[in-house]
Structure formats: C-alpha cells, structure tokens
PDB file of C-alpha atoms in Angstrom:
ATOM      1  CA  MET A   1      -0.721 139.040  91.447  1.00  0.00           C
ATOM      2  CA  ASN A   2      -3.332 140.647  89.224  1.00  0.00           C
ATOM      3  CA  THR A   3      -4.297 139.424  85.764  1.00  0.00           C
ATOM      4  CA  ALA A   4      -1.531 141.326  83.941  1.00  0.00           C
ATOM      5  CA  THR A   5       1.281 139.985  86.106  1.00  0.00           C
ATOM      6  CA  ARG A   6      -0.066 136.434  85.979  1.00  0.00           C
ATOM      7  CA  THR A   7      -0.323 136.670  82.191  1.00  0.00           C
ATOM      8  CA  LEU A   8       3.259 137.904  81.797  1.00  0.00           C
ATOM      9  CA  HIS A   9       4.568 135.210  84.134  1.00  0.00           C
ATOM     10  CA  ARG A  10       2.684 132.520  82.192  1.00  0.00           C
ATOM     11  CA  MET A  11       3.914 133.831  78.818  1.00  0.00           C
ATOM     12  CA  LEU A  12       7.528 133.946  79.990  1.00  0.00           C
ATOM     13  CA  THR A  13       7.231 130.405  81.349  1.00  0.00           C
ATOM     14  CA  ARG A  14       5.864 129.264  77.991  1.00  0.00           C
ATOM     15  CA  GLN A  15       8.732 130.989  76.143  1.00  0.00           C
ATOM     16  CA  LYS A  16      11.239 129.349  78.466  1.00  0.00           C
ATOM     17  CA  ARG A  17       9.774 125.862  77.986  1.00  0.00           C
ATOM     18  CA  ILE A  18       9.704 126.179  74.204  1.00  0.00           C
ATOM     19  CA  TRP A  19      13.334 127.312  74.308  1.00  0.00           C
ATOM     20  CA  GLN A  20      14.322 124.476  76.659  1.00  0.00           C
ATOM     21  CA  THR A  21      12.572 121.856  74.516  1.00  0.00           C
ATOM     22  CA  SER A  22      14.360 123.119  71.402  1.00  0.00           C
ATOM     23  CA  LEU A  23      17.734 123.069  73.143  1.00  0.00           C
ATOM     24  CA  LEU A  24      17.080 119.530  74.399  1.00  0.00           C
ATOM     25  CA  ALA A  25      16.235 118.367  70.873  1.00  0.00           C
ATOM     26  CA  GLN A  26      19.434 120.013  69.644  1.00  0.00           C
ATOM     27  CA  ALA A  27      21.483 118.233  72.351  1.00  0.00           C
ATOM     28  CA  LEU A  28      19.981 114.837  71.459  1.00  0.00           C
ATOM     29  CA  LEU A  29      20.688 115.402  67.765  1.00  0.00           C
ATOM     30  CA  ARG A  30      24.265 116.338  68.631  1.00  0.00           C
ATOM     31  CA  ALA A  31      24.689 113.162  70.707  1.00  0.00           C
ATOM     32  CA  ALA A  32      23.289 111.071  67.837  1.00  0.00           C
ATOM     33  CA  ALA A  33      25.760 112.694  65.436  1.00  0.00           C
ATOM     34  CA  TRP A  34      28.616 111.895  67.838  1.00  0.00           C
ATOM     35  CA  ALA A  35      27.477 108.277  68.130  1.00  0.00           C
ATOM     36  CA  MET A  36      27.291 107.772  64.373  1.00  0.00           C
ATOM     37  CA  GLY A  37      30.567 109.600  63.815  1.00  0.00           C
ATOM     38  CA  LEU A  38      32.371 107.335  66.299  1.00  0.00           C
ATOM     39  CA  LEU A  39      31.001 104.090  64.835  1.00  0.00           C
ATOM     40  CA  ALA A  40      33.240 104.029  61.740  1.00  0.00           C
ATOM     41  CA  PRO A  41      36.604 104.495  63.553  1.00  0.00           C
ATOM     42  CA  TYR A  42      35.450 102.001  66.210  1.00  0.00           C
ATOM     43  CA  MET A  43      34.806  99.369  63.532  1.00  0.00           C
ATOM     44  CA  ILE A  44      38.126 100.109  61.806  1.00  0.00           C
ATOM     45  CA  LEU A  45      40.033  99.706  65.071  1.00  0.00           C
ATOM     46  CA  ASP A  46      38.306  96.400  65.792  1.00  0.00           C
ATOM     47  CA  PHE A  47      39.160  95.203  62.282  1.00  0.00           C
ATOM     48  CA  PHE A  48      42.879  95.748  62.857  1.00  0.00           C
ATOM     49  CA  LEU A  49      43.152  95.096  66.604  1.00  0.00           C
ATOM     50  CA  GLY A  50      40.486  92.447  67.217  1.00  0.00           C
ATOM     51  CA  PHE A  51      39.370  93.613  70.668  1.00  0.00           C
ATOM     52  CA  SER A  52      38.592  91.045  73.335  1.00  0.00           C
ATOM     53  CA  PRO A  53      35.009  90.861  74.676  1.00  0.00           C
ATOM     54  CA  ALA A  54      36.155  92.582  77.873  1.00  0.00           C
ATOM     55  CA  SER A  55      37.703  95.389  75.820  1.00  0.00           C
ATOM     56  CA  LEU A  56      34.520  95.738  73.767  1.00  0.00           C
ATOM     57  CA  TYR A  57      32.496  96.033  76.971  1.00  0.00           C
ATOM     58  CA  ALA A  58      34.918  98.656  78.308  1.00  0.00           C
ATOM     59  CA  ILE A  59      34.912 100.688  75.078  1.00  0.00           C
ATOM     60  CA  ASN A  60      31.116 100.554  74.826  1.00  0.00           C
ATOM     61  CA  LEU A  61      30.864 101.716  78.424  1.00  0.00           C
ATOM     62  CA  CYS A  62      33.317 104.579  77.851  1.00  0.00           C
ATOM     63  CA  LEU A  63      31.427 105.710  74.742  1.00  0.00           C
ATOM     64  CA  ALA A  64      28.114 105.528  76.604  1.00  0.00           C
ATOM     65  CA  VAL A  65      29.562 107.579  79.486  1.00  0.00           C
ATOM     66  CA  PHE A  66      30.996 110.112  77.039  1.00  0.00           C
ATOM     67  CA  LEU A  67      27.647 110.558  75.267  1.00  0.00           C
ATOM     68  CA  ALA A  68      25.815 110.684  78.603  1.00  0.00           C
ATOM     69  CA  CYS A  69      28.203 113.395  79.833  1.00  0.00           C
ATOM     70  CA  GLN A  70      27.630 115.415  76.675  1.00  0.00           C
ATOM     71  CA  CYS A  71      23.862 115.172  77.146  1.00  0.00           C
ATOM     72  CA  GLY A  72      24.178 115.777  80.894  1.00  0.00           C
ATOM     73  CA  ARG A  73      26.173 118.979  80.437  1.00  0.00           C
ATOM     74  CA  ALA A  74      23.637 120.269  77.937  1.00  0.00           C
ATOM     75  CA  LEU A  75      20.743 119.252  80.191  1.00  0.00           C
ATOM     76  CA  ALA A  76      22.314 121.037  83.175  1.00  0.00           C
ATOM     77  CA  ARG A  77      22.525 124.266  81.160  1.00  0.00           C
ATOM     78  CA  ILE A  78      18.951 123.834  79.945  1.00  0.00           C
ATOM     79  CA  VAL A  79      17.515 123.198  83.413  1.00  0.00           C
ATOM     80  CA  ARG A  80      19.259 126.285  84.818  1.00  0.00           C
ATOM     81  CA  LEU A  81      17.401 128.592  82.424  1.00  0.00           C
ATOM     82  CA  THR A  82      14.946 130.887  84.202  1.00  0.00           C
ATOM     83  CA  ASN A  83      12.135 133.234  83.235  1.00  0.00           C
ATOM     84  CA  ARG A  84      14.660 136.060  83.495  1.00  0.00           C
ATOM     85  CA  ASP A  85      16.780 134.363  80.818  1.00  0.00           C
ATOM     86  CA  ALA A  86      13.650 133.973  78.697  1.00  0.00           C
ATOM     87  CA  ALA A  87      12.950 137.702  79.125  1.00  0.00           C
ATOM     88  CA  ILE A  88      16.476 138.625  78.003  1.00  0.00           C
ATOM     89  CA  ARG A  89      16.077 136.385  74.964  1.00  0.00           C
ATOM     90  CA  ALA A  90      12.673 137.854  74.168  1.00  0.00           C
ATOM     91  CA  ASP A  91      14.126 141.384  74.166  1.00  0.00           C
ATOM     92  CA  ALA A  92      16.849 140.139  71.809  1.00  0.00           C
ATOM     93  CA  LEU A  93      14.256 138.622  69.476  1.00  0.00           C
ATOM     94  CA  LEU A  94      12.330 141.908  69.474  1.00  0.00           C
ATOM     95  CA  ALA A  95      15.556 143.930  69.044  1.00  0.00           C
ATOM     96  CA  ASP A  96      14.355 146.009  72.000  1.00  0.00           C
ATOM     97  CA  ARG A  97      17.242 148.073  73.316  1.00  0.00           C
ATOM     98  CA  ARG A  98      15.063 149.371  76.148  1.00  0.00           C
ATOM     99  CA  ARG A  99      14.692 145.789  77.419  1.00  0.00           C
ATOM    100  CA  THR A 100      10.985 146.165  77.991  1.00  0.00           C
ATOM    101  CA  ILE A 101      10.408 142.476  78.762  1.00  0.00           C
ATOM    102  CA  LEU A 102      13.330 142.202  81.174  1.00  0.00           C
ATOM    103  CA  GLY A 103      12.268 145.387  82.955  1.00  0.00           C
ATOM    104  CA  ALA A 104       8.745 144.063  83.361  1.00  0.00           C
ATOM    105  CA  ARG A 105      10.107 140.763  84.629  1.00  0.00           C
ATOM    106  CA  GLU A 106      12.082 142.593  87.309  1.00  0.00           C
ATOM    107  CA  LEU A 107       8.960 144.534  88.246  1.00  0.00           C
ATOM    108  CA  LEU A 108       7.114 141.278  88.932  1.00  0.00           C
ATOM    109  CA  ASP A 109       9.315 140.673  91.982  1.00  0.00           C
ATOM    110  CA  TRP A 110       8.707 144.213  93.221  1.00  0.00           C
ATOM    111  CA  LEU A 111       4.954 143.961  92.696  1.00  0.00           C
ATOM    112  CA  ARG A 112       4.418 140.827  94.768  1.00  0.00           C
ATOM    113  CA  PRO A 113       4.459 142.540  98.196  1.00  0.00           C
ATOM    114  CA  HIS A 114       2.500 145.514  96.763  1.00  0.00           C
ATOM    115  CA  ALA A 115      -0.179 143.537  94.915  1.00  0.00           C
ATOM    116  CA  LEU A 116      -3.044 145.065  96.939  1.00  0.00           C
ATOM    117  CA  GLN A 117      -1.828 148.672  96.622  1.00  0.00           C
ATOM    118  CA  THR A 118      -3.258 149.195  93.167  1.00  0.00           C
ATOM    119  CA  GLU A 119      -4.206 152.806  93.885  1.00  0.00           C
ATOM    120  CA  THR A 120      -0.658 154.000  94.469  1.00  0.00           C
ATOM    121  CA  PRO A 121       1.048 155.661  91.458  1.00  0.00           C
ATOM    122  CA  GLY A 122       4.100 153.398  91.593  1.00  0.00           C
ATOM    123  CA  VAL A 123       2.065 150.224  91.497  1.00  0.00           C
ATOM    124  CA  PHE A 124      -0.213 151.608  88.801  1.00  0.00           C
ATOM    125  CA  LEU A 125       2.745 152.471  86.526  1.00  0.00           C
ATOM    126  CA  ALA A 126       4.402 149.135  87.189  1.00  0.00           C
ATOM    127  CA  ILE A 127       1.245 147.270  86.181  1.00  0.00           C
ATOM    128  CA  ARG A 128       1.025 149.377  83.016  1.00  0.00           C
ATOM    129  CA  ALA A 129       4.629 148.439  82.183  1.00  0.00           C
ATOM    130  CA  VAL A 130       3.821 144.762  82.765  1.00  0.00           C
ATOM    131  CA  GLU A 131       0.772 144.997  80.519  1.00  0.00           C
ATOM    132  CA  ASN A 132       2.844 146.651  77.789  1.00  0.00           C
ATOM    133  CA  ALA A 133       5.484 143.912  78.101  1.00  0.00           C
ATOM    134  CA  GLY A 134       2.777 141.281  77.753  1.00  0.00           C
ATOM    135  CA  ARG A 135       1.576 142.866  74.510  1.00  0.00           C
ATOM    136  CA  ARG A 136       5.149 143.038  73.202  1.00  0.00           C
ATOM    137  CA  LEU A 137       5.752 139.428  74.163  1.00  0.00           C
ATOM    138  CA  ALA A 138       2.615 138.346  72.298  1.00  0.00           C
ATOM    139  CA  GLU A 139       4.102 139.833  69.121  1.00  0.00           C
ATOM    140  CA  ILE A 140       6.749 137.077  68.979  1.00  0.00           C
ATOM    141  CA  PRO A 141       5.441 134.241  66.749  1.00  0.00           C
ATOM    142  CA  PHE A 142       5.917 130.638  67.824  1.00  0.00           C
ATOM    143  CA  ARG A 143       8.484 129.823  65.139  1.00  0.00           C
ATOM    144  CA  ARG A 144      10.736 132.635  66.381  1.00  0.00           C
ATOM    145  CA  CYS A 145      10.604 131.225  69.911  1.00  0.00           C
ATOM    146  CA  VAL A 146      12.381 128.156  68.590  1.00  0.00           C
ATOM    147  CA  PRO A 147      16.130 128.591  67.827  1.00  0.00           C
ATOM    148  CA  GLU A 148      15.287 127.472  64.302  1.00  0.00           C
ATOM    149  CA  MET A 149      18.639 128.225  62.697  1.00  0.00           C
ATOM    150  CA  ASP A 150      20.704 126.308  65.278  1.00  0.00           C
ATOM    151  CA  LEU A 151      18.223 123.440  65.309  1.00  0.00           C
ATOM    152  CA  ARG A 152      18.223 123.212  61.506  1.00  0.00           C
ATOM    153  CA  LYS A 153      22.027 123.219  61.344  1.00  0.00           C
ATOM    154  CA  GLN A 154      22.284 120.470  63.955  1.00  0.00           C
ATOM    155  CA  ALA A 155      19.595 118.437  62.188  1.00  0.00           C
ATOM    156  CA  GLN A 156      21.527 118.775  58.923  1.00  0.00           C
ATOM    157  CA  VAL A 157      24.761 117.619  60.566  1.00  0.00           C
ATOM    158  CA  THR A 158      23.016 114.649  62.186  1.00  0.00           C
ATOM    159  CA  GLY A 159      21.170 113.815  58.970  1.00  0.00           C
ATOM    160  CA  PHE A 160      24.431 113.876  57.023  1.00  0.00           C
ATOM    161  CA  ALA A 161      26.111 111.613  59.585  1.00  0.00           C
ATOM    162  CA  LEU A 162      23.147 109.229  59.443  1.00  0.00           C
ATOM    163  CA  LEU A 163      23.254 109.184  55.639  1.00  0.00           C
ATOM    164  CA  VAL A 164      26.980 108.408  55.620  1.00  0.00           C
ATOM    165  CA  VAL A 165      26.505 105.601  58.159  1.00  0.00           C
ATOM    166  CA  LEU A 166      23.607 104.113  56.179  1.00  0.00           C
ATOM    167  CA  VAL A 167      25.583 104.249  52.921  1.00  0.00           C
ATOM    168  CA  LEU A 168      28.557 102.572  54.578  1.00  0.00           C
ATOM    169  CA  LEU A 169      26.320  99.904  56.109  1.00  0.00           C
ATOM    170  CA  VAL A 170      24.528  99.142  52.850  1.00  0.00           C
ATOM    171  CA  LEU A 171      27.536  99.287  50.515  1.00  0.00           C
ATOM    172  CA  LEU A 172      30.456  98.116  52.663  1.00  0.00           C
ATOM    173  CA  VAL A 173      29.461  96.623  55.999  1.00  0.00           C
ATOM    174  CA  LEU A 174      26.419  94.407  55.503  1.00  0.00           C
ATOM    175  CA  PRO A 175      27.552  92.789  52.196  1.00  0.00           C
ATOM    176  CA  SER A 176      30.898  91.723  53.702  1.00  0.00           C
ATOM    177  CA  ASP A 177      31.668  89.074  56.301  1.00  0.00           C
ATOM    178  CA  ALA A 178      34.094  91.460  57.995  1.00  0.00           C
ATOM    179  CA  GLY A 179      31.524  94.234  58.364  1.00  0.00           C
ATOM    180  CA  ARG A 180      28.794  91.969  59.680  1.00  0.00           C
ATOM    181  CA  THR A 181      31.164  90.284  62.121  1.00  0.00           C
ATOM    182  CA  ILE A 182      32.547  93.551  63.494  1.00  0.00           C
ATOM    183  CA  LEU A 183      29.090  95.114  63.819  1.00  0.00           C
ATOM    184  CA  ARG A 184      27.789  92.079  65.723  1.00  0.00           C
ATOM    185  CA  ARG A 185      30.848  92.111  67.998  1.00  0.00           C
ATOM    186  CA  ILE A 186      30.316  95.792  68.848  1.00  0.00           C
ATOM    187  CA  CYS A 187      26.573  95.507  69.381  1.00  0.00           C
ATOM    188  CA  ARG A 188      26.664  92.218  71.301  1.00  0.00           C
ATOM    189  CA  PRO A 189      30.056  91.741  72.978  1.00  0.00           C
ATOM    190  CA  GLY A 190      28.641  89.102  75.320  1.00  0.00           C
ATOM    191  CA  LEU A 191      28.176  86.572  72.501  1.00  0.00           C
ATOM    192  CA  ASP A 192      31.929  85.801  72.370  1.00  0.00           C
ATOM    193  CA  ILE A 193      32.133  86.393  68.609  1.00  0.00           C
ATOM    194  CA  PRO A 194      35.765  85.936  67.474  1.00  0.00           C
ATOM    195  CA  PRO A 195      37.483  88.872  65.743  1.00  0.00           C
ATOM    196  CA  TYR A 196      37.163  88.931  61.978  1.00  0.00           C
ATOM    197  CA  SER A 197      39.809  86.914  60.198  1.00  0.00           C
ATOM    198  CA  ARG A 198      40.121  85.302  56.779  1.00  0.00           C
ATOM    199  CA  HIS A 199      40.992  82.099  58.612  1.00  0.00           C
ATOM    200  CA  ALA A 200      38.214  79.587  59.256  1.00  0.00           C
ATOM    201  CA  PHE A 201      38.722  77.284  62.246  1.00  0.00           C
ATOM    202  CA  ALA A 202      37.250  73.771  62.358  1.00  0.00           C
ATOM    203  CA  VAL A 203      37.959  72.099  65.713  1.00  0.00           C
ATOM    204  CA  HIS A 204      38.174  68.279  65.940  1.00  0.00           C
ATOM    205  CA  PRO A 205      36.415  66.913  67.842  1.00  0.00           C
ATOM    206  CA  ALA A 206      33.844  69.699  67.886  1.00  0.00           C
ATOM    207  CA  ARG A 207      32.758  68.832  71.471  1.00  0.00           C
ATOM    208  CA  PRO A 208      35.695  67.055  73.086  1.00  0.00           C
ATOM    209  CA  THR A 209      35.258  65.073  76.294  1.00  0.00           C
ATOM    210  CA  VAL A 210      37.866  63.440  78.486  1.00  0.00           C
ATOM    211  CA  VAL A 211      37.792  60.990  81.363  1.00  0.00           C
ATOM    212  CA  TYR A 212      38.900  62.461  84.694  1.00  0.00           C
ATOM    213  CA  GLY A 213      42.707  62.459  84.895  1.00  0.00           C
ATOM    214  CA  GLN A 214      43.194  61.248  81.305  1.00  0.00           C
ATOM    215  CA  ASN A 215      44.641  62.948  78.211  1.00  0.00           C
ATOM    216  CA  ALA A 216      42.801  64.456  75.232  1.00  0.00           C
ATOM    217  CA  GLU A 217      44.073  65.121  71.700  1.00  0.00           C
ATOM    218  CA  ILE A 218      42.507  68.214  70.101  1.00  0.00           C
ATOM    219  CA  ALA A 219      43.188  69.441  66.570  1.00  0.00           C
ATOM    220  CA  VAL A 220      42.099  72.310  64.355  1.00  0.00           C
ATOM    221  CA  GLU A 221      41.826  72.633  60.591  1.00  0.00           C
ATOM    222  CA  ILE A 222      42.557  76.216  59.473  1.00  0.00           C
ATOM    223  CA  THR A 223      41.391  77.194  55.987  1.00  0.00           C
ATOM    224  CA  GLY A 224      40.528  80.374  54.112  1.00  0.00           C
ATOM    225  CA  ALA A 225      44.043  81.843  54.056  1.00  0.00           C
ATOM    226  CA  PRO A 226      47.646  80.601  54.436  1.00  0.00           C
ATOM    227  CA  VAL A 227      48.798  80.232  58.038  1.00  0.00           C
ATOM    228  CA  ASN A 228      51.840  82.494  58.366  1.00  0.00           C
ATOM    229  CA  ALA A 229      51.921  82.880  62.159  1.00  0.00           C
ATOM    230  CA  PRO A 230      52.261  80.369  64.993  1.00  0.00           C
ATOM    231  CA  VAL A 231      49.041  78.616  65.960  1.00  0.00           C
ATOM    232  CA  LEU A 232      48.370  78.914  69.681  1.00  0.00           C
ATOM    233  CA  PHE A 233      46.271  76.712  71.910  1.00  0.00           C
ATOM    234  CA  LEU A 234      44.657  78.828  74.645  1.00  0.00           C
ATOM    235  CA  THR A 235      43.030  77.422  77.767  1.00  0.00           C
ATOM    236  CA  ARG A 236      40.947  79.393  80.217  1.00  0.00           C
ATOM    237  CA  GLN A 237      39.806  78.695  83.774  1.00  0.00           C
ATOM    238  CA  GLY A 238      38.013  81.629  85.364  1.00  0.00           C
ATOM    239  CA  ASN A 239      40.206  84.693  84.790  1.00  0.00           C
ATOM    240  CA  ARG A 240      43.377  82.683  84.161  1.00  0.00           C
ATOM    241  CA  THR A 241      44.439  82.113  80.547  1.00  0.00           C
ATOM    242  CA  GLN A 242      47.399  80.058  79.368  1.00  0.00           C
ATOM    243  CA  GLN A 243      48.736  79.483  75.884  1.00  0.00           C
ATOM    244  CA  THR A 244      51.013  76.983  74.190  1.00  0.00           C
ATOM    245  CA  VAL A 245      52.200  76.579  70.611  1.00  0.00           C
ATOM    246  CA  CYS A 246      50.471  73.820  68.639  1.00  0.00           C
ATOM    247  CA  PHE A 247      52.150  71.002  66.775  1.00  0.00           C
ATOM    248  CA  GLN A 248      51.826  71.287  63.003  1.00  0.00           C
ATOM    249  CA  GLU A 249      50.581  68.071  61.400  1.00  0.00           C
ATOM    250  CA  SER A 250      50.118  69.534  57.899  1.00  0.00           C
ATOM    251  CA  ALA A 251      49.892  72.892  56.161  1.00  0.00           C
ATOM    252  CA  THR A 252      46.393  73.388  57.549  1.00  0.00           C
ATOM    253  CA  ARG A 253      46.095  71.015  60.506  1.00  0.00           C
ATOM    254  CA  PHE A 254      47.464  71.761  63.968  1.00  0.00           C
ATOM    255  CA  ALA A 255      47.093  69.840  67.220  1.00  0.00           C
ATOM    256  CA  GLN A 256      47.729  69.992  70.940  1.00  0.00           C
ATOM    257  CA  ARG A 257      47.391  67.501  73.787  1.00  0.00           C
ATOM    258  CA  LEU A 258      45.695  68.116  77.114  1.00  0.00           C
ATOM    259  CA  GLU A 259      47.308  65.969  79.766  1.00  0.00           C
ATOM    260  CA  ARG A 260      45.818  64.745  83.060  1.00  0.00           C
ATOM    261  CA  VAL A 261      42.660  66.829  82.856  1.00  0.00           C
ATOM    262  CA  VAL A 262      40.970  67.032  86.263  1.00  0.00           C
ATOM    263  CA  THR A 263      38.830  70.192  85.983  1.00  0.00           C
ATOM    264  CA  PRO A 264      36.528  71.608  83.285  1.00  0.00           C
ATOM    265  CA  LEU A 265      38.176  74.238  81.133  1.00  0.00           C
ATOM    266  CA  GLU A 266      37.571  76.328  78.030  1.00  0.00           C
ATOM    267  CA  PHE A 267      39.903  76.377  75.051  1.00  0.00           C
ATOM    268  CA  CYS A 268      40.333  77.927  71.632  1.00  0.00           C
ATOM    269  CA  PHE A 269      42.871  78.073  68.812  1.00  0.00           C
ATOM    270  CA  ALA A 270      44.334  81.358  67.605  1.00  0.00           C
ATOM    271  CA  THR A 271      46.692  82.592  64.917  1.00  0.00           C
ATOM    272  CA  GLY A 272      47.398  86.203  64.115  1.00  0.00           C
ATOM    273  CA  ALA A 273      44.307  88.275  64.940  1.00  0.00           C
ATOM    274  CA  GLY A 274      41.900  85.380  64.351  1.00  0.00           C
ATOM    275  CA  ARG A 275      40.745  82.684  66.717  1.00  0.00           C
ATOM    276  CA  SER A 276      38.098  80.037  67.100  1.00  0.00           C
ATOM    277  CA  GLN A 277      35.255  80.356  69.567  1.00  0.00           C
ATOM    278  CA  TRP A 278      35.963  79.397  73.185  1.00  0.00           C
TER     279      TRP A 278
END
C-alpha cells in the first residue's frame, strides 16, 4: 500500500472504533436501565410472595443471564462491524449519494495486488479516488462520528430510571423496615434473611441444646401483629424439610416438642409469609 491507501485504511479503522465504542456505551446504558427497571417489580414480588433463599438465587441468576444476553447480543453486532460498514456510514453522514468512501474502500482490495504498478492509468486513477475519499473522510468532525442522538436518548432513559430508583430508595425503601429487609434479601440471598413480615419472632431458648436421644421443648413469642394463621414448626436436615403445627399456649406464645433427637437439625417458626431465622 502507498501512503494514500494506508491513510484511508487507518481513518476508516478509527471511524469504526469510535462507532463501536459509542454503541458499546449505549448497550451498557441500556442494560443498566433494564436492571433498574426490574428492581422495583422484583421487590414488590418479594414483599407479597416472600421468596426462599434458593428462589432468590435462581431469580438473581436468571436476571443476570438476561442482562448478559442483552449485552452479548449487542456486543456480537458491534464486533461484526467492519471498515466497509464504517465506509457506508461515512457516506451517509456526508449525504454522499455517489458513495465516494465506499467506492474507495472497495478499491483498496483491488489495489493490493497492483501496489507496485503506479504508472498504469488504472492504478493511478484508483489512487486518486482513494486520496479524494481520504479528504472527504477528514471533513467529518469527531462529534458526528459518535451516534450522539441515540447515545443521548439512551443516557436520558437510563438517567430517568436511575433517578426514579434513587427517589424510591430514599423516600420509600430505606426509611422502612420492609424496604431495607427486601433490598438486603435480594442483594445477599445467602444470609438467610427471613421475608419481611410485621410479626417479630422471639425463640425460647434462643440457642436450644438437647442431650442425645432426649426431648426438647421449644417455644416462640410472636409480636408486632395479631397471629391469624397457623404457626408452623419447620425442621430441616440437608434438603429435607418437615413441618408440624405448633401448640398455642397463649395469644402470642406457641410451642412444639422435639422428641428423641439423635442428629443435629435446623428449625424455624413460620406463620403466614413471615418466619424466624433458621
């Protein structure tokens, strides 16, 4: 390649990379808008349904895969862009119906095997066309190389979504026990944070122990709201969970007996959507 062809190739590569970088920024902004837009319905669903930790993990994974797929699809389109695509876009930016840039780009492929034949008329004219395309390409300012309108619109959408999320966090979520609990459950499902409930569970004894093969009496005091649903005693060993209905000792106190305990196990009390920690 001579100087003119190398210059055009370099300028087209620069145009392509600016375009690709702008499209990547647009894709990331779009993914951020999706993430913030999905947070509110996710929190509302957890408020009413009280997802289990396993369900929270699964939902978080699905959302992460969804966002990754959105970014991956955009990235695949971006990576496939070539200098020829950049030439077509440059002609569009210049409103050049003759497609001067694209024509010169096609000539680059033809010129490669004829690079040393500079004296022939065909090669001479081709190089002149490439030089002219380079001058035309230099007329495009940097800000026009960036899809400014699309990028600005996506930034506005993402900024609006961020503003709404911040307002909701400051005014509704963070000041309330429900909001803080749900947000912690979504962000850190591995902490075994019980679903939000107006009920407060106080287990007695707080750290029960039992002699091998003996019985243990465990009770719970439920305050904060009237108990209008059966109180369940749940035990868990590995992946197996069993539940039994507790005996009611008073309006707020409920109990259950563990008989002939021979293996360590986890337990919790639950009523409605609320439960104590395991």
